[in-house]
């Protein structure tokens, strides 16, 4: 089967490298269409809109709405499968997409709630075991942790760092456990490491065989179970570390590796039919691209505003501390001035006493009395 995988941009797309490599290992011819100019990954056979596009691929596997619309316009008779990553829905236009791949039940629920009903294919998010080095034996008590927490708020990061420090766990070096979410959790499991699900949206704790299905269905997002992740809970969870969680996680990762994902994906790709669409697809693709650009800019602006707000609070705290220190210094200066005034008064008093003593020695006529007189 000749498969054209479409994406707006290659980065960040770790899923592309994994799935394309394993589809090729199964003997399929795979091309990657990148709509925007990017630095191509060495592992991918990247094609653009101007040249080297395949003449008539058997199927299109779109990774976002922008690529789906562009490739539907270029290949109106080629069926499409759509991968639903995060919250970006497929085009809500009948006939563009034949099936939608979802990687957890949370995104599946979002797809079912969309205006256009879609046939869903539920696959587990893959991890390439060949690219992960297995950790091996783990210590009875954890010494180091890796925090895979890009974009985590200062508050939650500080809470976690304080809990690790209180438990005697360093946050750098060769890790004995990983704290993070989504792909970071899967990669930790593949490496045979205990994995703790934690992020800005919440924390679900350790991945164990008993809780794996629940956490996997939620996409390891940290929102599978209600409840607040406090310092006390983090501290207690870190004490509950068990080195046996590492080998158990490795077994779970092996049971749901990228090879099995590719086999199930091929079955889904081979069971779809094309439905040509009469619509201005390129114009729709342009609007989708602009929406995605505006969304990214809004997210960046929100992050900058949050950082500025945190910096403002920090400066306000520093100002309050400076004012308090200034008040303390002013009070100390006042105390010193009072002490100085008291000392000067004592000096004057001592000088007055000494003057009276000298005048007594001089006598009434201003002479020193003679001892012979």
Coordinates of C-alpha atoms in Angstrom, one line a residue:
X1 CA 0.0 0.0 0.0
X2 CA 1.2 3.5 -0.9
X3 CA 0.5 5.8 2.1
X4 CA 0.7 9.6 2.1
X5 CA 1.0 11.0 5.6
X6 CA 0.0 14.7 5.8
X7 CA 0.9 17.3 8.3
X8 CA 1.0 21.1 8.5
X9 CA 4.5 21.0 10.0
X10 CA 6.9 18.4 11.0
X11 CA 7.7 19.8 14.4
X12 CA 6.7 18.8 16.9
X13 CA 5.5 15.5 15.6
X14 CA 7.3 12.6 17.4
X15 CA 4.4 10.3 16.4
X16 CA 5.2 10.7 12.7
X17 CA 8.7 9.3 13.0
X18 CA 7.4 6.3 15.0
X19 CA 4.4 5.4 12.9
X20 CA 6.1 5.9 9.5
X21 CA 9.1 3.8 10.3
X22 CA 6.9 0.9 11.5
X23 CA 4.6 1.2 8.5
X24 CA 7.7 0.9 6.2
X25 CA 8.9 -2.1 8.2
X26 CA 5.6 -3.8 7.2
X27 CA 6.5 -3.2 3.5
X28 CA 4.3 -0.2 2.8
X29 CA 5.6 2.8 0.8
X30 CA 5.3 5.9 3.0
X31 CA 5.6 9.5 2.0
X32 CA 5.2 12.5 4.3
X33 CA 3.6 15.6 3.1
X34 CA 4.6 18.8 5.0
X35 CA 2.6 21.9 4.1
X36 CA 5.0 24.3 5.7
X37 CA 8.7 24.7 5.1
X38 CA 10.5 23.0 8.0
X39 CA 13.8 21.2 8.6
X40 CA 13.0 17.6 7.6
X41 CA 13.8 14.8 10.0
X42 CA 16.3 12.4 8.6
X43 CA 14.0 9.4 9.2
X44 CA 11.2 10.8 7.0
X45 CA 10.8 10.9 3.3
X46 CA 9.3 14.4 3.0
X47 CA 7.5 15.8 0.0
X48 CA 6.0 19.3 -0.6
X49 CA 3.2 20.7 -2.7
X50 CA 5.5 21.7 -5.6
X51 CA 7.3 18.5 -6.4
X52 CA 7.7 14.8 -5.7
X53 CA 4.2 14.2 -4.5
X54 CA 3.1 10.6 -5.3
X55 CA 0.8 10.4 -8.4
X56 CA -2.0 8.3 -6.8
X57 CA -1.5 7.1 -3.3
X58 CA -3.8 4.4 -2.0
X59 CA -4.7 6.3 1.2
X60 CA -4.0 9.6 3.0
X61 CA -3.3 9.6 6.8
X62 CA -3.8 13.3 7.9
X63 CA -2.4 14.6 11.2
X64 CA -4.3 17.9 11.2
X65 CA -7.2 19.7 9.5
X66 CA -5.0 21.9 7.4
X67 CA -3.2 18.9 5.7
X68 CA -6.5 17.0 5.4
X69 CA -8.2 19.8 3.4
X70 CA -5.2 20.4 1.2
X71 CA -4.7 16.7 0.4
X72 CA -8.5 16.3 -0.2
X73 CA -8.2 19.0 -2.8
X74 CA -5.1 17.4 -4.4
X75 CA -6.5 13.8 -4.2
X76 CA -10.3 13.9 -4.4
X77 CA -10.5 10.2 -5.1
X78 CA -8.1 9.1 -2.3
X79 CA -9.7 8.0 1.0
X80 CA -8.5 9.7 4.2
X81 CA -7.9 8.6 7.7
X82 CA -7.5 11.4 10.3
X83 CA -5.4 11.2 13.5
X84 CA -7.0 13.3 16.2
X85 CA -4.2 14.8 18.3
X86 CA -5.1 16.8 21.4
X87 CA -8.2 19.1 20.8
X88 CA -7.9 19.7 17.0
X89 CA -11.0 18.2 15.4
X90 CA -11.1 16.9 11.8
X91 CA -12.8 19.2 9.2
X92 CA -16.5 19.4 9.9
X93 CA -17.3 18.8 6.3
X94 CA -18.8 15.5 5.2
X95 CA -16.7 13.4 2.8
X96 CA -13.3 14.8 3.7
X97 CA -12.4 12.1 6.3
X98 CA -13.6 8.5 6.2
X99 CA -12.4 7.5 9.7
X100 CA -10.9 9.2 12.7
X101 CA -8.1 7.6 14.8
X102 CA -8.3 8.5 18.5
X103 CA -5.6 7.7 21.1
X104 CA -7.6 7.9 24.3
X105 CA -11.2 8.0 25.5
X106 CA -10.9 11.7 26.3
X107 CA -10.4 12.7 22.7
X108 CA -12.9 10.1 21.6
X109 CA -15.5 11.8 23.7
X110 CA -14.7 15.1 22.1
X111 CA -14.9 13.6 18.6
X112 CA -18.3 12.1 19.4
X113 CA -19.5 15.5 20.6
X114 CA -18.6 17.3 17.4
X115 CA -21.2 18.5 14.9
X116 CA -20.2 15.9 12.3
X117 CA -20.4 12.3 13.4
X118 CA -17.4 10.2 12.5
X119 CA -16.5 6.5 12.6
X120 CA -13.8 6.2 15.2
X121 CA -10.8 3.9 15.4
X122 CA -9.4 3.6 18.9
X123 CA -5.7 2.9 19.0
X124 CA -3.2 3.2 21.8
X125 CA -0.5 5.9 21.5
X126 CA 2.6 4.1 20.4
X127 CA 6.2 4.1 21.7
X128 CA 9.1 2.7 19.8
X129 CA 10.8 0.2 22.1
X130 CA 13.8 0.2 19.8
X131 CA 14.6 3.8 20.5
X132 CA 14.4 3.5 24.3
X133 CA 17.2 2.1 26.5
X134 CA 15.9 -0.1 29.3
X135 CA 17.0 1.2 32.7
X136 CA 17.7 -2.1 34.4
X137 CA 17.8 -2.7 38.2
X138 CA 16.3 0.1 40.3
X139 CA 17.3 1.1 43.9
X140 CA 15.0 0.4 46.8
X141 CA 14.7 4.1 47.5
X142 CA 14.7 6.7 44.6
X143 CA 17.7 9.0 44.4
X144 CA 17.0 11.0 41.3
X145 CA 13.9 11.9 39.3
X146 CA 13.4 13.4 35.8
X147 CA 10.8 16.1 35.6
X148 CA 9.3 15.9 32.0
X149 CA 7.1 18.9 32.6
X150 CA 7.4 21.5 29.8
X151 CA 5.1 24.5 30.4
X152 CA 4.4 23.6 34.0
X153 CA 3.4 26.6 36.1
X154 CA 5.9 28.0 38.6
X155 CA 3.5 27.1 41.5
X156 CA 3.1 23.4 40.5
X157 CA 6.8 23.1 39.7
X158 CA 7.8 24.6 43.0
X159 CA 5.4 22.3 44.8
X160 CA 6.9 19.3 43.1
X161 CA 10.5 20.3 43.7
X162 CA 9.8 21.0 47.3
X163 CA 8.2 17.5 47.7
X164 CA 11.2 15.9 46.0
X165 CA 13.7 17.8 48.1
X166 CA 11.8 16.8 51.3
X167 CA 11.9 13.2 50.2
X168 CA 15.7 13.4 49.5
X169 CA 15.2 13.0 45.7
X170 CA 17.4 15.0 43.3
X171 CA 15.9 16.3 40.0
X172 CA 18.8 15.7 37.6
X173 CA 21.1 13.0 36.5
X174 CA 20.3 9.4 35.6
X175 CA 16.7 9.0 36.9
X176 CA 15.2 6.3 39.0
X177 CA 11.7 7.6 38.2
X178 CA 10.0 10.0 35.8
X179 CA 7.3 12.6 36.6
X180 CA 5.3 13.9 33.7
X181 CA 2.4 13.3 31.4
X182 CA 1.4 11.9 28.0
X183 CA 4.3 10.7 25.9
X184 CA 6.8 11.2 28.7
X185 CA 4.9 8.6 30.7
X186 CA 4.9 6.1 27.9
X187 CA 8.7 6.6 27.2
X188 CA 9.4 6.1 31.0
X189 CA 7.3 2.9 31.0
X190 CA 9.2 1.6 27.9
X191 CA 12.5 2.3 29.7
X192 CA 11.3 0.2 32.7
X193 CA 11.0 3.2 35.0
X194 CA 8.3 4.0 37.6
X195 CA 6.1 6.7 36.1
X196 CA 4.2 9.4 38.0
X197 CA 1.4 11.2 36.1
X198 CA 1.5 14.9 37.0
X199 CA 0.9 18.2 35.1
X200 CA -0.8 21.6 35.3
X201 CA -4.3 20.0 34.9
X202 CA -3.8 17.6 37.8
X203 CA -2.0 14.5 39.0
X204 CA -3.1 10.9 38.9
X205 CA -0.1 9.4 40.7
X206 CA 1.8 6.2 39.9
X207 CA 1.2 4.0 36.8
X208 CA 0.5 0.5 38.0
X209 CA -0.9 -2.6 36.3
X210 CA -4.1 -2.1 38.3
X211 CA -4.5 1.6 37.2
X212 CA -3.0 1.4 33.7
X213 CA -6.3 1.0 31.8
X214 CA -7.8 4.0 33.7
X215 CA -4.8 6.3 33.1
X216 CA -4.3 5.2 29.5
X217 CA -7.9 5.9 28.6
X218 CA -7.4 9.4 29.9
X219 CA -4.2 9.8 27.8
X220 CA -2.0 10.1 30.9
X221 CA -3.2 13.7 31.2
X222 CA -3.5 13.8 35.0
X223 CA -7.3 14.2 34.9
X224 CA -8.5 10.6 35.2
X225 CA -9.5 11.0 38.8
X226 CA -10.9 14.0 40.7
X227 CA -8.9 15.5 43.6
X228 CA -6.3 18.1 44.3
X229 CA -2.6 17.3 44.2
X230 CA -1.3 18.9 47.3
X231 CA 2.2 18.9 48.8
X232 CA 1.1 16.2 51.4
X233 CA -0.2 13.9 48.7
X234 CA 2.9 14.4 46.6
X235 CA 5.1 13.6 49.6
X236 CA 3.1 10.5 50.5
X237 CA 3.1 9.3 46.9
X238 CA 6.9 9.6 46.7
X239 CA 7.2 7.5 49.8
X240 CA 5.1 4.9 48.1
X241 CA 7.7 4.4 45.3
X242 CA 8.3 0.7 44.6
X243 CA 11.1 -0.4 42.3
X244 CA 8.9 -3.3 41.1
X245 CA 6.8 -0.7 39.2
X246 CA 9.6 -0.4 36.6
X247 CA 9.6 -3.9 35.2
X248 CA 5.8 -4.0 35.3
X249 CA 5.7 -0.8 33.3
X250 CA 8.1 -2.3 30.7
X251 CA 5.8 -5.3 30.3
X252 CA 2.8 -3.0 29.7
X253 CA 4.7 -1.0 27.1
X254 CA 5.8 -4.2 25.3
X255 CA 2.2 -5.3 25.1
X256 CA 1.2 -2.1 23.3
X257 CA 4.3 -1.1 21.3
X258 CA 4.6 0.7 18.0
X259 CA 4.7 -2.5 16.0
X260 CA 1.2 -3.5 17.2
X261 CA 0.0 0.0 16.6
X262 CA 1.2 0.0 13.0
X263 CA -0.5 -3.4 12.3
X264 CA -3.8 -2.1 13.7
X265 CA -3.4 1.1 11.7
X266 CA -2.9 -0.8 8.4
X267 CA -6.2 -2.6 9.0
X268 CA -7.9 0.7 9.5
X269 CA -6.3 2.3 6.4
X270 CA -7.3 -0.6 4.2
X271 CA -11.0 -0.5 5.2
X272 CA -12.0 3.1 4.1
X273 CA -13.6 4.3 0.9
X274 CA -13.2 7.7 -0.9
X275 CA -16.1 10.3 -0.9
X276 CA -15.2 13.2 -3.3
X277 CA -16.2 16.6 -1.9
X278 CA -17.3 19.6 -4.0
X279 CA -16.2 22.5 -1.9
X280 CA -13.5 25.3 -1.8
X281 CA -11.0 23.1 0.1
X282 CA -7.9 25.3 -0.4
X283 CA -9.8 28.3 1.0
X284 CA -11.0 26.3 3.9
X285 CA -7.4 25.1 4.5
X286 CA -6.2 28.7 4.5
X287 CA -8.8 29.6 7.2
X288 CA -7.8 26.6 9.3
X289 CA -4.1 27.6 9.1
X290 CA -4.9 31.1 10.2
X291 CA -7.0 29.8 13.0
X292 CA -4.2 27.6 14.2
X293 CA -1.7 30.5 13.9
X294 CA -4.0 32.7 15.9
X295 CA -4.4 30.0 18.5
X296 CA -0.7 29.5 18.8
X297 CA -0.2 33.3 19.2
X298 CA -2.9 33.4 21.8
X299 CA -1.3 30.6 23.7
X300 CA 2.1 32.3 23.6
X301 CA 0.5 35.6 24.7
X302 CA -1.2 33.9 27.5
X303 CA 2.0 32.3 28.6
X304 CA 3.8 35.6 28.4
X305 CA 1.0 37.3 30.4
X306 CA 1.2 34.5 33.0
X307 CA 5.0 34.9 33.2
X308 CA 4.6 38.7 33.5
X309 CA 2.0 38.3 36.2
X310 CA 4.3 36.0 38.2
X311 CA 7.2 38.4 37.8
X312 CA 4.9 41.3 38.9
X313 CA 4.0 39.3 42.1
X314 CA 7.6 38.5 42.7
X315 CA 8.5 42.2 42.3
X316 CA 5.7 43.2 44.6
X317 CA 7.0 40.7 47.2
X318 CA 10.5 42.1 46.9
X319 CA 9.1 45.6 47.2
X320 CA 7.1 44.7 50.3
X321 CA 10.2 43.1 51.8
X322 CA 12.3 46.2 50.9
X323 CA 9.7 48.4 52.5
X324 CA 9.7 46.2 55.6
X325 CA 13.5 46.3 55.7
X326 CA 13.4 50.1 55.2
X327 CA 10.9 50.4 58.1
X328 CA 13.2 48.2 60.3
X329 CA 16.2 50.3 59.3
X330 CA 14.3 53.5 60.0
X331 CA 13.4 52.2 63.4
X332 CA 17.0 51.2 64.1
X333 CA 18.2 54.7 63.0
X334 CA 15.7 56.2 65.4
X335 CA 17.0 54.0 68.2
X336 CA 20.5 54.9 67.4
X337 CA 19.7 58.6 67.3
X338 CA 18.0 58.3 70.7
X339 CA 21.1 56.4 72.0
X340 CA 23.3 59.1 70.5
X341 CA 21.3 61.9 72.1
X342 CA 21.4 60.1 75.4
X343 CA 25.2 59.6 75.1
X344 CA 25.6 63.3 74.2
X345 CA 23.5 64.3 77.2
X346 CA 25.7 62.1 79.4
X347 CA 28.8 63.6 78.0
X348 CA 27.5 67.1 78.6
X349 CA 26.5 66.1 82.2
X350 CA 29.9 64.6 82.7
X351 CA 31.5 67.7 81.4
X352 CA 29.5 69.9 83.7
X353 CA 30.4 67.7 86.8
X354 CA 34.1 67.9 85.8
X355 CA 33.9 71.7 85.4
X356 CA 32.4 72.1 88.9
X357 CA 35.2 69.9 90.3
X358 CA 37.9 72.0 88.7
X359 CA 36.4 75.2 90.0
X360 CA 36.3 73.8 93.5
X361 CA 40.0 73.0 93.3
X362 CA 40.9 76.5 92.1
X363 CA 39.1 78.0 95.1
X364 CA 37.2 81.3 95.2
X365 CA 40.2 83.4 94.0
X366 CA 41.0 81.2 91.1
X367 CA 44.2 79.8 92.7
X368 CA 45.2 76.3 93.7
X369 CA 45.2 76.2 97.5
X370 CA 48.7 75.7 99.0
X371 CA 49.3 72.6 101.1
X372 CA 51.6 74.8 103.3
X373 CA 49.0 77.5 103.9

